[in-house]
Amino acid sequence: MLLHRAVIPHLRQACRLKSAPSRLYIRACSTDDSLQPQCPSLAFSGDNSSTGGWKVMGTLLGLGAVLAYHDHRCRATQESPHIYTREEVRSHSSPETRIWVTLGCEVFDVTEFVDLHPGGPSKLMLAAGGPLEPFWALYAVHNQPHVREMLAQYKIGELSPEDKAPSTLKTSDPYIDDPVRHPALKVNSQRPFNAEPPPELLTENYITPNPIFFTRNHLPVPNLDPETYRLHVVGPPGGQSLCLSLDDLYKFPKHEITVTLQCAGNRRSEMTQFKEVRGLEWNIGAISTARWAGARLCDVLAKAGHQLCETEAHVCFEGLDSDPTGTAYGASIPLARAMDPEAEVLLAYEMNGQPLPRDHGFPVRVVVPGVVGARHVKWLGKVSVEPEESYSHWQRRDYKGFSPSVDWDTVDFDSAPSIQELPVQSAITEPKDGETVQSGEVTIKGYAWSGGGRAVVRVDVSLDGGLTWHVAELDGEEQRPRKAWAWRLWQLQAPVPAGRKELNIVCKAVDDSYNVQPDTVAPIWNLRGVLSNAWHHVHVHVAP
């Protein structure tokens, strides 16, 4: 009876009798049903069915006993985890020795996960043989239930209680010096800080007030001294490299332009509703408009001796925000755009008539009209002209679009170009989704914008989900041909159809190249949730 109880629970696991015992051990100890093999039939046939059957059954009984013993060992291991010292963990810091890390008192062998790490193997290898805490403090997006659940699969033991953490772990909070933010902002992540204005404030003014301008940070905000700040501009071979103070930048002709900045992930939350993506859950507010002033990039590059060349080249920007290894945020744009006076690329030091706020790049940032916000590098420290685009993670391994068929197992970031100009976009800011409007007449407001300097020529609005349409009135500054760098605000006053209890309000914009927004998310869905510009829907109730 005891043998029966030990064997029967494992008979279904006892397949592939000639497999290596170690593999059987792993499968028997696994708690993941997806790892359980499918077993062949135990029916016996043929002349030697009795002898053969008993041989197979005997083998299974013996194997079942072994598996039962291993299962007992696994349970014992789980009940009493192996104890390691920090010195032992430090000795496992390479693929040859296996890669161990710690989080709190737990020890994990992440060797098999290194190549799968979304941020790239190099990021995870920074913690090899040591604690994850300093890196999770910086990239707080890791501290989420699904990440901890994934990490738990690699747990191999715990740290010895007697092995105290070294004093070097008591590092200061890298975000302790972040600036104070406006309480109206909707926070999507606190560390690094990422937030957007509520829709009802977003289009109150054509120019977005500095305190509620959307904030997209990838790292802690540096606190830079304007007196000692220097911008390094690398000159060409035979040219002159520049080391520019703020006063030096002020000596270049001052140029002012109104430019809308939009994050590539704006409206990502709508893609998530269709199918899960990875990234911050931006609503419709990862977009804002300001009046920027500074030196034109083309003037500064010319001063350093740069000029247009026949071969492809890129202007690489490097910020003064960095991770614990000193790796800075970086991005690049084509040299042809940077050197074109009509493109109006700025090294900006003013925002809406004031010095740049710290969250928005003080003392100097790049402003690239008509281009995705990821290329508008803040806290600018270095500019160089290179034969290839920036090798920054955010240029090469992020901010790219893919087919809906591509997932994280098949994605090849080298196969897609980096996002530069964004597609045509619009969204409804009033009324809010789920709001109750009065019968009679409804006022609808929103914004519309298109990348590359393409002007918005029309915004269509529907009250019935797209069956019939009205043309909205466009507000804001008149847009110059091929230099429409800023959004158009729009509004529509329309009669509420009699007897309607609900309205499905939809908007779509058209630019001067007659690009128009797609009607649904499905054909533009991608694993990073970028370039989300399907028709924007708002469902409201009508008061009786």
GROMACS .gro file of N, CA and C in nm, residues 51 79-80 112 128 156 186 201 216 273 282 285 318 387 396 409-410 424:
model
   54
   51THR      N    1   0.482  -1.118  -1.957
   51THR     CA    2   0.620  -1.092  -1.912
   51THR      C    3   0.659  -0.946  -1.937
   79GLU      N    4   1.141   2.362   0.178
   79GLU     CA    5   1.116   2.392   0.319
   79GLU      C    6   1.241   2.448   0.386
   80SER      N    7   1.357   2.401   0.346
   80SER     CA    8   1.483   2.447   0.405
   80SER      C    9   1.575   2.492   0.293
  112GLU      N   10   2.033   3.180  -1.722
  112GLU     CA   11   1.952   3.151  -1.840
  112GLU      C   12   1.868   3.271  -1.884
  128ALA      N   13   2.567   4.133  -1.165
  128ALA     CA   14   2.619   3.996  -1.151
  128ALA      C   15   2.705   3.982  -1.026
  156ILE      N   16   1.743   3.010  -0.591
  156ILE     CA   17   1.818   2.889  -0.556
  156ILE      C   18   1.848   2.880  -0.407
  186LYS      N   19  -0.098   6.363  -1.366
  186LYS     CA   20  -0.130   6.220  -1.347
  186LYS      C   21   0.000   6.142  -1.359
  201LEU      N   22  -0.728   6.978  -1.864
  201LEU     CA   23  -0.635   7.091  -1.857
  201LEU      C   24  -0.549   7.101  -1.983
  216ARG      N   25   0.863   6.328  -1.938
  216ARG     CA   26   0.914   6.193  -1.972
  216ARG      C   27   1.060   6.187  -1.934
  273GLN      N   28  -0.548   4.791  -2.405
  273GLN     CA   29  -0.684   4.738  -2.396
  273GLN      C   30  -0.710   4.635  -2.505
  282TRP      N   31   0.052   5.549  -2.077
  282TRP     CA   32   0.013   5.685  -2.110
  282TRP      C   33  -0.131   5.687  -2.161
  285GLY      N   34  -0.233   6.230  -2.274
  285GLY     CA   35  -0.164   6.351  -2.233
  285GLY      C   36  -0.014   6.352  -2.248
  318GLU      N   37   2.409   6.342  -2.631
  318GLU     CA   38   2.428   6.268  -2.507
  318GLU      C   39   2.388   6.358  -2.390
  387PRO      N   40   2.915   5.859  -3.835
  387PRO     CA   41   2.868   5.794  -3.958
  387PRO      C   42   2.743   5.709  -3.936
  396ARG      N   43   1.866   5.238  -3.042
  396ARG     CA   44   1.881   5.111  -3.114
  396ARG      C   45   1.785   5.001  -3.068
  409ASP      N   46   0.946   3.711  -2.848
  409ASP     CA   47   1.030   3.597  -2.883
  409ASP      C   48   1.087   3.609  -3.023
  410THR      N   49   1.025   3.692  -3.106
  410THR     CA   50   1.068   3.701  -3.246
  410THR      C   51   1.119   3.839  -3.286
  424VAL      N   52   0.008   6.130  -3.813
  424VAL     CA   53  -0.098   6.225  -3.776
  424VAL      C   54  -0.173   6.172  -3.654
   0.00000   0.00000   0.00000
